[in-house]
């Protein structure tokens, strides 16, 4: 197990890491260990705000975007605030994404994903996100994520350079134990576990 305070040894992107530090500062002062959304002063998030998304649950228990930053809206070519995950995904992938967010909200725990994949449009994407639990204004569980993504146009690489192994390659992924454990049965998806105990 790796201590949560040592998470910076495993995340290289300083902007992604800044959310972990801000979140941890707020979590220390909460009896539940999960900070409330309104405990984050907007000025503490200024540098990463375009990359931040806040999630909650609908009355039907669907995962919904409560708030999205401008980078995320541009990435998906629409303002996702108020939309459910079905606005960006379908089928088996939607089910996996929904289960992922439910686990973060209800365990509660966090997760870091850094992966690369080739999209349907031929772009090579590098996708990095850190998701941590949050208590929303109405007292219900939610989550907060910071997302960085970069797409490389197909003209910038030769067709043969993208091997089938690279079409979906996890670079570094792990669950983050904030004191409540981590979900069971994900050893094949997440290769490392982080604990603050």
mmCIF file of C-alpha atoms in Angstrom:
data_model
loop_
_atom_site.group_PDB
_atom_site.id
_atom_site.type_symbol
_atom_site.label_atom_id
_atom_site.label_comp_id
_atom_site.label_asym_id
_atom_site.label_seq_id
_atom_site.Cartn_x
_atom_site.Cartn_y
_atom_site.Cartn_z
ATOM 1 C CA UNK A 1 0.000 0.000 0.000
ATOM 2 C CA UNK A 2 1.125 3.525 -0.801
ATOM 3 C CA UNK A 3 0.148 6.380 1.500
ATOM 4 C CA UNK A 4 -2.290 8.947 0.097
ATOM 5 C CA UNK A 5 0.123 11.684 1.141
ATOM 6 C CA UNK A 6 2.623 10.096 -1.271
ATOM 7 C CA UNK A 7 0.244 10.272 -4.233
ATOM 8 C CA UNK A 8 2.495 12.879 -5.849
ATOM 9 C CA UNK A 9 5.036 10.084 -6.421
ATOM 10 C CA UNK A 10 2.558 8.484 -8.826
ATOM 11 C CA UNK A 11 0.995 11.431 -10.659
ATOM 12 C CA UNK A 12 3.284 13.512 -12.872
ATOM 13 C CA UNK A 13 0.804 16.108 -14.156
ATOM 14 C CA UNK A 14 1.070 18.980 -11.657
ATOM 15 C CA UNK A 15 -2.398 20.285 -12.556
ATOM 16 C CA UNK A 16 -4.002 16.895 -11.888
ATOM 17 C CA UNK A 17 -1.977 16.601 -8.700
ATOM 18 C CA UNK A 18 -3.186 20.029 -7.548
ATOM 19 C CA UNK A 19 -6.763 18.684 -7.241
ATOM 20 C CA UNK A 20 -5.500 15.885 -4.963
ATOM 21 C CA UNK A 21 -3.767 18.449 -2.743
ATOM 22 C CA UNK A 22 -6.760 20.819 -2.621
ATOM 23 C CA UNK A 23 -9.140 17.912 -1.942
ATOM 24 C CA UNK A 24 -6.925 16.523 0.834
ATOM 25 C CA UNK A 25 -6.709 19.939 2.545
ATOM 26 C CA UNK A 26 -10.531 20.086 2.663
ATOM 27 C CA UNK A 27 -10.925 16.408 3.668
ATOM 28 C CA UNK A 28 -8.718 16.784 6.755
ATOM 29 C CA UNK A 29 -11.237 19.148 8.356
ATOM 30 C CA UNK A 30 -14.284 16.911 7.663
ATOM 31 C CA UNK A 31 -15.447 14.320 10.182
ATOM 32 C CA UNK A 32 -16.553 12.013 7.339
ATOM 33 C CA UNK A 33 -13.238 12.351 5.515
ATOM 34 C CA UNK A 34 -15.137 13.536 2.421
ATOM 35 C CA UNK A 35 -15.240 17.315 1.841
ATOM 36 C CA UNK A 36 -18.368 19.270 1.002
ATOM 37 C CA UNK A 37 -18.608 20.974 -2.378
ATOM 38 C CA UNK A 38 -19.071 24.401 -0.796
ATOM 39 C CA UNK A 39 -15.814 24.005 1.178
ATOM 40 C CA UNK A 40 -13.838 24.602 -2.036
ATOM 41 C CA UNK A 41 -13.327 28.353 -2.514
ATOM 42 C CA UNK A 42 -13.424 29.105 -6.226
ATOM 43 C CA UNK A 43 -10.013 30.809 -6.054
ATOM 44 C CA UNK A 44 -8.421 27.516 -4.926
ATOM 45 C CA UNK A 45 -9.499 25.922 -8.221
ATOM 46 C CA UNK A 46 -8.754 28.802 -10.606
ATOM 47 C CA UNK A 47 -5.790 27.116 -12.328
ATOM 48 C CA UNK A 48 -7.697 23.897 -13.068
ATOM 49 C CA UNK A 49 -11.327 25.090 -13.234
ATOM 50 C CA UNK A 50 -11.726 24.597 -17.031
ATOM 51 C CA UNK A 51 -10.781 20.930 -16.492
ATOM 52 C CA UNK A 52 -13.082 20.251 -13.498
ATOM 53 C CA UNK A 53 -16.358 18.312 -13.546
ATOM 54 C CA UNK A 54 -18.702 17.685 -10.621
ATOM 55 C CA UNK A 55 -20.991 14.649 -10.689
ATOM 56 C CA UNK A 56 -24.120 13.730 -8.748
ATOM 57 C CA UNK A 57 -26.995 11.265 -9.006
ATOM 58 C CA UNK A 58 -30.458 11.819 -10.469
ATOM 59 C CA UNK A 59 -33.646 10.610 -8.756
ATOM 60 C CA UNK A 60 -33.337 7.484 -10.939
ATOM 61 C CA UNK A 61 -29.802 6.950 -9.569
ATOM 62 C CA UNK A 62 -28.157 7.850 -12.893
ATOM 63 C CA UNK A 63 -24.797 9.609 -12.825
ATOM 64 C CA UNK A 64 -25.210 13.224 -13.933
ATOM 65 C CA UNK A 65 -22.833 16.070 -14.725
ATOM 66 C CA UNK A 66 -23.691 18.780 -12.182
ATOM 67 C CA UNK A 67 -21.055 21.181 -13.475
ATOM 68 C CA UNK A 68 -18.421 21.084 -16.216
ATOM 69 C CA UNK A 69 -15.512 23.360 -17.042
ATOM 70 C CA UNK A 70 -14.972 24.969 -20.432
ATOM 71 C CA UNK A 71 -12.229 22.524 -21.519
ATOM 72 C CA UNK A 72 -14.561 19.564 -20.941
ATOM 73 C CA UNK A 73 -17.404 21.290 -22.795
ATOM 74 C CA UNK A 74 -15.084 21.961 -25.757
ATOM 75 C CA UNK A 75 -13.819 18.370 -25.698
ATOM 76 C CA UNK A 76 -17.364 17.019 -26.044
ATOM 77 C CA UNK A 77 -18.623 19.966 -28.157
ATOM 78 C CA UNK A 78 -21.479 20.763 -25.753
ATOM 79 C CA UNK A 79 -22.175 22.014 -22.241
ATOM 80 C CA UNK A 80 -22.651 18.814 -20.251
ATOM 81 C CA UNK A 81 -24.029 20.439 -17.076
ATOM 82 C CA UNK A 82 -27.357 18.753 -16.281
ATOM 83 C CA UNK A 83 -26.707 15.846 -18.699
ATOM 84 C CA UNK A 84 -26.346 12.197 -17.665
ATOM 85 C CA UNK A 85 -23.398 10.043 -18.723
ATOM 86 C CA UNK A 86 -25.519 8.774 -21.610
ATOM 87 C CA UNK A 87 -24.791 12.136 -23.300
ATOM 88 C CA UNK A 88 -21.219 10.967 -23.950
ATOM 89 C CA UNK A 89 -21.383 7.175 -23.887
ATOM 90 C CA UNK A 90 -23.634 4.206 -24.668
ATOM 91 C CA UNK A 91 -23.900 0.457 -24.060
ATOM 92 C CA UNK A 92 -21.259 -1.456 -22.141
ATOM 93 C CA UNK A 93 -18.961 1.560 -21.871
ATOM 94 C CA UNK A 94 -21.782 3.592 -20.282
ATOM 95 C CA UNK A 95 -22.397 0.809 -17.746
ATOM 96 C CA UNK A 96 -18.693 0.720 -16.834
ATOM 97 C CA UNK A 97 -18.508 4.501 -16.448
ATOM 98 C CA UNK A 98 -21.657 4.585 -14.302
ATOM 99 C CA UNK A 99 -20.370 1.764 -12.054
ATOM 100 C CA UNK A 100 -17.026 3.574 -11.738
ATOM 101 C CA UNK A 101 -18.691 6.794 -10.507
ATOM 102 C CA UNK A 102 -21.133 4.948 -8.222
ATOM 103 C CA UNK A 103 -18.200 3.211 -6.516
ATOM 104 C CA UNK A 104 -16.336 6.474 -5.999
ATOM 105 C CA UNK A 105 -19.425 8.117 -4.489
ATOM 106 C CA UNK A 106 -20.600 5.243 -2.304
ATOM 107 C CA UNK A 107 -17.371 3.505 -1.158
ATOM 108 C CA UNK A 108 -16.184 6.351 -0.929
ATOM 109 C CA UNK A 109 -12.821 6.223 -2.680
ATOM 110 C CA UNK A 110 -10.927 7.889 -5.496
ATOM 111 C CA UNK A 111 -9.414 6.767 -8.787
ATOM 112 C CA UNK A 112 -6.687 7.909 -11.150
ATOM 113 C CA UNK A 113 -6.727 6.884 -14.817
ATOM 114 C CA UNK A 114 -4.056 7.696 -17.378
ATOM 115 C CA UNK A 115 -4.605 5.917 -20.676
ATOM 116 C CA UNK A 116 -4.194 6.319 -24.390
ATOM 117 C CA UNK A 117 -6.472 5.116 -27.152
ATOM 118 C CA UNK A 118 -7.347 5.626 -30.808
ATOM 119 C CA UNK A 119 -10.789 7.155 -31.291
ATOM 120 C CA UNK A 120 -13.287 6.392 -34.042
ATOM 121 C CA UNK A 121 -12.036 9.509 -35.845
ATOM 122 C CA UNK A 122 -8.467 8.143 -35.981
ATOM 123 C CA UNK A 123 -7.099 10.579 -33.403
ATOM 124 C CA UNK A 124 -4.634 9.204 -30.861
ATOM 125 C CA UNK A 125 -5.887 10.416 -27.471
ATOM 126 C CA UNK A 126 -4.025 10.628 -24.183
ATOM 127 C CA UNK A 127 -6.569 10.860 -21.399
ATOM 128 C CA UNK A 128 -5.736 11.593 -17.759
ATOM 129 C CA UNK A 129 -8.257 12.039 -14.963
ATOM 130 C CA UNK A 130 -8.389 12.047 -11.173
ATOM 131 C CA UNK A 131 -11.798 11.518 -9.541
ATOM 132 C CA UNK A 132 -12.477 11.976 -5.816
ATOM 133 C CA UNK A 133 -15.656 11.797 -3.700
ATOM 134 C CA UNK A 134 -17.549 14.889 -2.620
ATOM 135 C CA UNK A 135 -20.643 15.763 -0.581
ATOM 136 C CA UNK A 136 -22.996 17.980 -2.604
ATOM 137 C CA UNK A 137 -24.931 20.991 -1.256
ATOM 138 C CA UNK A 138 -28.021 18.877 -0.512
ATOM 139 C CA UNK A 139 -25.975 16.334 1.483
ATOM 140 C CA UNK A 140 -26.036 13.639 -1.206
ATOM 141 C CA UNK A 141 -22.875 11.881 -2.417
ATOM 142 C CA UNK A 142 -21.134 13.224 -5.480
ATOM 143 C CA UNK A 143 -17.708 13.253 -7.044
ATOM 144 C CA UNK A 144 -15.271 15.756 -8.439
ATOM 145 C CA UNK A 145 -12.926 15.070 -11.345
ATOM 146 C CA UNK A 146 -10.180 16.889 -13.161
ATOM 147 C CA UNK A 147 -9.669 15.848 -16.792
ATOM 148 C CA UNK A 148 -6.804 16.469 -19.185
ATOM 149 C CA UNK A 149 -6.862 15.069 -22.702
ATOM 150 C CA UNK A 150 -4.852 15.602 -25.854
ATOM 151 C CA UNK A 151 -5.662 14.361 -29.329
ATOM 152 C CA UNK A 152 -3.077 13.849 -32.062
ATOM 153 C CA UNK A 153 -4.459 14.177 -35.596
ATOM 154 C CA UNK A 154 -3.942 11.100 -37.823
ATOM 155 C CA UNK A 155 -1.840 13.189 -40.226
ATOM 156 C CA UNK A 156 0.788 13.550 -37.483
ATOM 157 C CA UNK A 157 1.573 9.839 -37.353
ATOM 158 C CA UNK A 158 1.914 7.101 -39.945
ATOM 159 C CA UNK A 159 -0.788 4.425 -40.099
ATOM 160 C CA UNK A 160 1.660 1.657 -39.181
ATOM 161 C CA UNK A 161 2.805 3.446 -36.032
ATOM 162 C CA UNK A 162 -0.398 2.668 -34.152
ATOM 163 C CA UNK A 163 -0.183 -0.972 -33.160
ATOM 164 C CA UNK A 164 -3.211 -2.906 -31.953
ATOM 165 C CA UNK A 165 -1.597 -2.976 -28.494
ATOM 166 C CA UNK A 166 -1.614 0.816 -28.446
ATOM 167 C CA UNK A 167 -5.255 1.119 -29.442
ATOM 168 C CA UNK A 168 -6.183 1.026 -25.767
ATOM 169 C CA UNK A 169 -3.179 1.147 -23.482
ATOM 170 C CA UNK A 170 -3.446 1.917 -19.758
ATOM 171 C CA UNK A 171 -0.386 3.938 -18.783
ATOM 172 C CA UNK A 172 -1.048 4.156 -15.050
ATOM 173 C CA UNK A 173 -4.292 3.496 -13.198
ATOM 174 C CA UNK A 174 -5.107 2.954 -9.541
ATOM 175 C CA UNK A 175 -7.816 3.231 -6.906
ATOM 176 C CA UNK A 176 -7.229 5.640 -4.027
ATOM 177 C CA UNK A 177 -8.148 4.494 -0.526
ATOM 178 C CA UNK A 178 -9.219 7.556 1.474
ATOM 179 C CA UNK A 179 -9.868 5.473 4.588
ATOM 180 C CA UNK A 180 -12.936 3.474 3.525
ATOM 181 C CA UNK A 181 -11.189 0.844 1.415
ATOM 182 C CA UNK A 182 -11.378 0.342 -2.333
ATOM 183 C CA UNK A 183 -13.866 -1.566 -4.511
ATOM 184 C CA UNK A 184 -13.340 -5.309 -4.767
ATOM 185 C CA UNK A 185 -12.885 -7.168 -8.028
ATOM 186 C CA UNK A 186 -11.037 -4.469 -9.978
ATOM 187 C CA UNK A 187 -7.543 -5.888 -9.767
ATOM 188 C CA UNK A 188 -7.394 -6.396 -13.546
ATOM 189 C CA UNK A 189 -8.549 -2.860 -14.312
ATOM 190 C CA UNK A 190 -6.546 -0.954 -11.732
ATOM 191 C CA UNK A 191 -3.014 -2.146 -11.200
ATOM 192 C CA UNK A 192 -2.024 -0.270 -8.067
ATOM 193 C CA UNK A 193 -3.729 0.667 -4.829
ATOM 194 C CA UNK A 194 -3.089 3.769 -2.752
ATOM 195 C CA UNK A 195 -3.971 4.086 0.926
ATOM 196 C CA UNK A 196 -3.738 6.938 3.396
ATOM 197 C CA UNK A 197 -3.601 4.568 6.371
#
